[in-house]
Amino acid sequence: MDALAELTGSIGSVGYGLAAIGPGIGVGIVWAAYIQATARQPESAGLTRTYAFLGFALSEALALIGFVVPFVFGT
């Protein structure tokens, strides 16, 4: 049947592209919350900065996991 298309190339790169959307949104939300908290209460910037970097690191860890999984489980 000629109607079926053959899938060539690395489907893992498509999976990583989709996996990077979530952490990208998460990082934006983390920094937006930090900016809003600092604007509302400037004296708490030191404490909230620690939480912002922690949230950023955890969100980026999801992106790295999404990058590694296609290589681990790919053929």
Short mmCIF file of N, CA, C and O in Angstrom, two decimals:
data_model
loop_
_atom_site.label_atom_id
_atom_site.label_comp_id
_atom_site.label_asym_id
_atom_site.label_seq_id
_atom_site.Cartn_x
_atom_site.Cartn_y
_atom_site.Cartn_z
N MET A 1 0.83 -1.18 0.00
CA MET A 1 0.00 0.00 0.00
C MET A 1 0.88 1.24 0.00
O MET A 1 1.73 1.40 0.86
N ASP A 2 0.65 2.11 -0.89
CA ASP A 2 1.43 3.33 -1.00
C ASP A 2 0.93 4.44 -0.10
O ASP A 2 1.57 5.46 0.04
N ALA A 3 -0.20 4.26 0.51
CA ALA A 3 -0.79 5.31 1.34
C ALA A 3 -0.08 5.44 2.68
O ALA A 3 -0.13 6.49 3.32
N LEU A 4 0.63 4.40 3.12
CA LEU A 4 1.33 4.47 4.39
C LEU A 4 2.70 5.11 4.20
O LEU A 4 3.44 4.75 3.30
N ALA A 5 3.03 6.04 5.02
CA ALA A 5 4.31 6.73 4.94
C ALA A 5 5.32 6.02 5.84
O ALA A 5 4.97 5.49 6.89
N GLU A 6 6.54 6.02 5.39
CA GLU A 6 7.60 5.42 6.18
C GLU A 6 8.22 6.48 7.09
O GLU A 6 8.52 7.58 6.64
N LEU A 7 8.39 6.13 8.34
CA LEU A 7 8.95 7.06 9.32
C LEU A 7 10.45 6.84 9.38
O LEU A 7 10.92 5.77 9.75
N THR A 8 11.20 7.85 8.99
CA THR A 8 12.65 7.75 9.03
C THR A 8 13.21 8.84 9.92
O THR A 8 12.55 9.84 10.19
N GLY A 9 14.42 8.66 10.38
CA GLY A 9 15.06 9.64 11.24
C GLY A 9 14.92 9.27 12.70
O GLY A 9 14.47 8.19 13.06
N SER A 10 15.33 10.18 13.52
CA SER A 10 15.32 9.93 14.96
C SER A 10 14.05 10.48 15.58
O SER A 10 13.85 11.70 15.63
N ILE A 11 13.21 9.60 16.03
CA ILE A 11 11.97 10.03 16.70
C ILE A 11 12.28 10.53 18.11
O ILE A 11 11.49 11.25 18.71
N GLY A 12 13.47 10.17 18.62
CA GLY A 12 13.87 10.64 19.94
C GLY A 12 14.03 12.15 20.00
O GLY A 12 13.75 12.77 21.02
N SER A 13 14.47 12.75 18.89
CA SER A 13 14.61 14.21 18.88
C SER A 13 13.25 14.90 18.95
O SER A 13 13.10 15.96 19.55
N VAL A 14 12.25 14.29 18.34
CA VAL A 14 10.89 14.83 18.44
C VAL A 14 10.39 14.69 19.87
O VAL A 14 9.78 15.61 20.42
N GLY A 15 10.68 13.55 20.49
CA GLY A 15 10.29 13.34 21.88
C GLY A 15 10.96 14.33 22.81
O GLY A 15 10.33 14.84 23.75
N TYR A 16 12.23 14.63 22.57
CA TYR A 16 12.92 15.61 23.42
C TYR A 16 12.34 17.00 23.22
O TYR A 16 12.21 17.77 24.17
N GLY A 17 11.99 17.33 22.00
CA GLY A 17 11.37 18.64 21.75
C GLY A 17 10.08 18.80 22.51
O GLY A 17 9.79 19.85 23.08
N LEU A 18 9.29 17.74 22.54
CA LEU A 18 8.04 17.78 23.31
C LEU A 18 8.30 17.77 24.81
O LEU A 18 7.58 18.40 25.58
N ALA A 19 9.35 17.07 25.23
CA ALA A 19 9.66 16.99 26.65
C ALA A 19 10.23 18.31 27.18
O ALA A 19 10.19 18.55 28.38
N ALA A 20 10.78 19.14 26.31
CA ALA A 20 11.36 20.40 26.75
C ALA A 20 10.32 21.49 26.95
O ALA A 20 10.61 22.52 27.55
N ILE A 21 9.11 21.28 26.48
CA ILE A 21 8.07 22.31 26.61
C ILE A 21 7.66 22.48 28.07
O ILE A 21 7.56 23.60 28.57
N GLY A 22 7.43 21.38 28.76
CA GLY A 22 7.00 21.43 30.16
C GLY A 22 7.98 22.13 31.08
O GLY A 22 7.61 23.06 31.81
N PRO A 23 9.26 21.71 31.09
CA PRO A 23 10.23 22.41 31.94
C PRO A 23 10.43 23.87 31.54
O PRO A 23 10.69 24.71 32.40
N GLY A 24 10.29 24.18 30.27
CA GLY A 24 10.40 25.58 29.85
C GLY A 24 9.30 26.43 30.46
O GLY A 24 9.54 27.54 30.94
N ILE A 25 8.10 25.91 30.45
CA ILE A 25 6.98 26.62 31.09
C ILE A 25 7.19 26.68 32.59
O ILE A 25 6.93 27.71 33.22
N GLY A 26 7.68 25.59 33.17
CA GLY A 26 7.92 25.56 34.62
C GLY A 26 8.94 26.59 35.07
O GLY A 26 8.77 27.25 36.10
N VAL A 27 10.02 26.74 34.31
CA VAL A 27 11.05 27.73 34.65
C VAL A 27 10.47 29.13 34.56
O VAL A 27 10.73 29.98 35.42
N GLY A 28 9.65 29.38 33.55
CA GLY A 28 9.01 30.69 33.45
C GLY A 28 8.10 30.99 34.61
O GLY A 28 8.08 32.11 35.14
N ILE A 29 7.37 30.00 35.06
CA ILE A 29 6.47 30.19 36.20
C ILE A 29 7.26 30.43 37.49
O ILE A 29 6.90 31.29 38.31
N VAL A 30 8.37 29.69 37.66
CA VAL A 30 9.20 29.87 38.86
C VAL A 30 9.75 31.29 38.94
O VAL A 30 9.65 31.96 39.98
N TRP A 31 10.32 31.77 37.85
CA TRP A 31 10.92 33.11 37.88
C TRP A 31 9.85 34.20 37.93
O TRP A 31 10.09 35.26 38.54
N ALA A 32 8.70 33.97 37.32
CA ALA A 32 7.62 34.95 37.42
C ALA A 32 7.13 35.07 38.86
O ALA A 32 6.86 36.18 39.34
N ALA A 33 7.03 33.94 39.55
CA ALA A 33 6.61 33.97 40.95
C ALA A 33 7.66 34.67 41.82
O ALA A 33 7.32 35.41 42.75
N TYR A 34 8.94 34.45 41.51
CA TYR A 34 10.01 35.11 42.27
C TYR A 34 9.95 36.63 42.06
O TYR A 34 10.06 37.39 43.03
N ILE A 35 9.78 37.06 40.83
CA ILE A 35 9.72 38.50 40.56
C ILE A 35 8.51 39.13 41.23
O ILE A 35 8.60 40.21 41.82
N GLN A 36 7.39 38.44 41.19
CA GLN A 36 6.18 38.97 41.83
C GLN A 36 6.35 39.03 43.35
O GLN A 36 5.96 40.01 43.99
N ALA A 37 6.94 37.99 43.95
CA ALA A 37 7.13 37.99 45.40
C ALA A 37 8.11 39.08 45.83
O ALA A 37 7.91 39.73 46.86
N THR A 38 9.16 39.29 45.04
CA THR A 38 10.13 40.32 45.37
C THR A 38 9.54 41.71 45.19
O THR A 38 9.85 42.63 45.97
N ALA A 39 8.68 41.88 44.21
CA ALA A 39 8.05 43.18 44.01
C ALA A 39 7.07 43.50 45.13
O ALA A 39 6.94 44.66 45.54
N ARG A 40 6.41 42.48 45.65
CA ARG A 40 5.45 42.71 46.73
C ARG A 40 6.14 42.91 48.08
O ARG A 40 5.67 43.69 48.90
N GLN A 41 7.22 42.17 48.31
CA GLN A 41 7.90 42.22 49.61
C GLN A 41 9.42 42.21 49.37
O GLN A 41 10.05 41.15 49.44
N PRO A 42 10.02 43.37 49.09
CA PRO A 42 11.44 43.41 48.71
C PRO A 42 12.39 42.87 49.78
O PRO A 42 13.45 42.34 49.44
N GLU A 43 12.03 42.96 51.04
CA GLU A 43 12.95 42.50 52.08
C GLU A 43 13.05 40.98 52.16
O GLU A 43 13.95 40.46 52.81
N SER A 44 12.16 40.26 51.51
CA SER A 44 12.24 38.80 51.52
C SER A 44 12.94 38.25 50.27
O SER A 44 12.83 37.06 49.99
N ALA A 45 13.64 39.09 49.54
CA ALA A 45 14.27 38.65 48.29
C ALA A 45 15.31 37.57 48.51
O ALA A 45 15.44 36.66 47.70
N GLY A 46 16.06 37.66 49.60
CA GLY A 46 17.09 36.65 49.87
C GLY A 46 16.52 35.26 50.09
O GLY A 46 17.04 34.27 49.59
N LEU A 47 15.45 35.19 50.85
CA LEU A 47 14.83 33.90 51.14
C LEU A 47 14.14 33.33 49.90
O LEU A 47 14.30 32.14 49.59
N THR A 48 13.43 34.17 49.17
CA THR A 48 12.71 33.66 48.00
C THR A 48 13.67 33.33 46.85
O THR A 48 13.34 32.50 46.00
N ARG A 49 14.84 33.96 46.82
CA ARG A 49 15.82 33.64 45.77
C ARG A 49 16.30 32.20 45.91
O ARG A 49 16.48 31.51 44.91
N THR A 50 16.47 31.74 47.14
CA THR A 50 16.88 30.35 47.37
C THR A 50 15.83 29.40 46.82
O THR A 50 16.17 28.41 46.14
N TYR A 51 14.59 29.67 47.09
CA TYR A 51 13.52 28.81 46.59
C TYR A 51 13.40 28.90 45.07
O TYR A 51 13.06 27.91 44.42
N ALA A 52 13.68 30.06 44.51
CA ALA A 52 13.62 30.20 43.06
C ALA A 52 14.69 29.35 42.38
O ALA A 52 14.42 28.66 41.39
N PHE A 53 15.90 29.37 42.91
CA PHE A 53 16.96 28.56 42.32
C PHE A 53 16.70 27.07 42.52
O PHE A 53 17.02 26.26 41.64
N LEU A 54 16.10 26.70 43.62
CA LEU A 54 15.75 25.30 43.85
C LEU A 54 14.68 24.84 42.86
O LEU A 54 14.78 23.77 42.26
N GLY A 55 13.66 25.66 42.67
CA GLY A 55 12.62 25.33 41.70
C GLY A 55 13.16 25.30 40.28
O GLY A 55 12.77 24.45 39.47
N PHE A 56 14.08 26.20 39.96
CA PHE A 56 14.70 26.21 38.64
C PHE A 56 15.49 24.93 38.40
O PHE A 56 15.41 24.32 37.33
N ALA A 57 16.26 24.51 39.40
CA ALA A 57 17.08 23.30 39.27
C ALA A 57 16.21 22.05 39.09
O ALA A 57 16.52 21.18 38.27
N LEU A 58 15.12 21.97 39.83
CA LEU A 58 14.25 20.82 39.70
C LEU A 58 13.54 20.80 38.34
O LEU A 58 13.37 19.74 37.73
N SER A 59 13.17 21.96 37.84
CA SER A 59 12.54 22.01 36.52
C SER A 59 13.52 21.64 35.42
O SER A 59 13.17 20.93 34.47
N GLU A 60 14.75 22.10 35.54
CA GLU A 60 15.75 21.76 34.54
C GLU A 60 16.15 20.30 34.60
O GLU A 60 16.54 19.71 33.59
N ALA A 61 16.06 19.68 35.77
CA ALA A 61 16.34 18.25 35.88
C ALA A 61 15.35 17.45 35.04
O ALA A 61 15.72 16.44 34.43
N LEU A 62 14.11 17.89 34.99
CA LEU A 62 13.12 17.22 34.14
C LEU A 62 13.49 17.32 32.67
O LEU A 62 13.30 16.37 31.91
N ALA A 63 14.04 18.44 32.25
CA ALA A 63 14.47 18.60 30.86
C ALA A 63 15.63 17.67 30.56
O ALA A 63 15.69 17.06 29.48
N LEU A 64 16.56 17.53 31.49
CA LEU A 64 17.69 16.62 31.26
C LEU A 64 17.25 15.17 31.23
O LEU A 64 17.78 14.37 30.46
N ILE A 65 16.30 14.82 32.06
CA ILE A 65 15.76 13.46 32.03
C ILE A 65 15.08 13.21 30.68
O ILE A 65 15.24 12.15 30.08
N GLY A 66 14.33 14.18 30.20
CA GLY A 66 13.70 14.06 28.89
C GLY A 66 14.70 13.95 27.77
O GLY A 66 14.43 13.37 26.72
N PHE A 67 15.90 14.49 27.96
CA PHE A 67 16.95 14.39 26.95
C PHE A 67 17.61 13.02 26.96
O PHE A 67 17.96 12.48 25.91
N VAL A 68 17.75 12.42 28.12
CA VAL A 68 18.48 11.16 28.26
C VAL A 68 17.60 9.94 27.94
O VAL A 68 18.09 8.96 27.38
N VAL A 69 16.33 9.99 28.27
CA VAL A 69 15.45 8.82 28.13
C VAL A 69 15.38 8.30 26.69
O VAL A 69 15.46 7.08 26.50
N PRO A 70 15.28 9.13 25.64
CA PRO A 70 15.28 8.56 24.29
C PRO A 70 16.55 7.80 23.94
O PRO A 70 16.53 6.84 23.18
N PHE A 71 17.68 8.23 24.50
CA PHE A 71 18.94 7.53 24.22
C PHE A 71 19.00 6.20 24.97
O PHE A 71 19.57 5.24 24.47
N VAL A 72 18.45 6.17 26.16
CA VAL A 72 18.49 4.94 26.95
C VAL A 72 17.56 3.89 26.37
O VAL A 72 17.94 2.72 26.24
N PHE A 73 16.35 4.27 26.02
CA PHE A 73 15.35 3.31 25.57
C PHE A 73 15.24 3.21 24.05
O PHE A 73 14.46 2.45 23.53
N GLY A 74 16.00 4.04 23.33
CA GLY A 74 15.97 3.99 21.86
C GLY A 74 16.73 2.80 21.32
O GLY A 74 17.57 2.20 21.98
N THR A 75 16.44 2.46 20.11
CA THR A 75 17.16 1.33 19.48
C THR A 75 18.09 1.80 18.41
O THR A 75 18.01 2.86 17.91
#
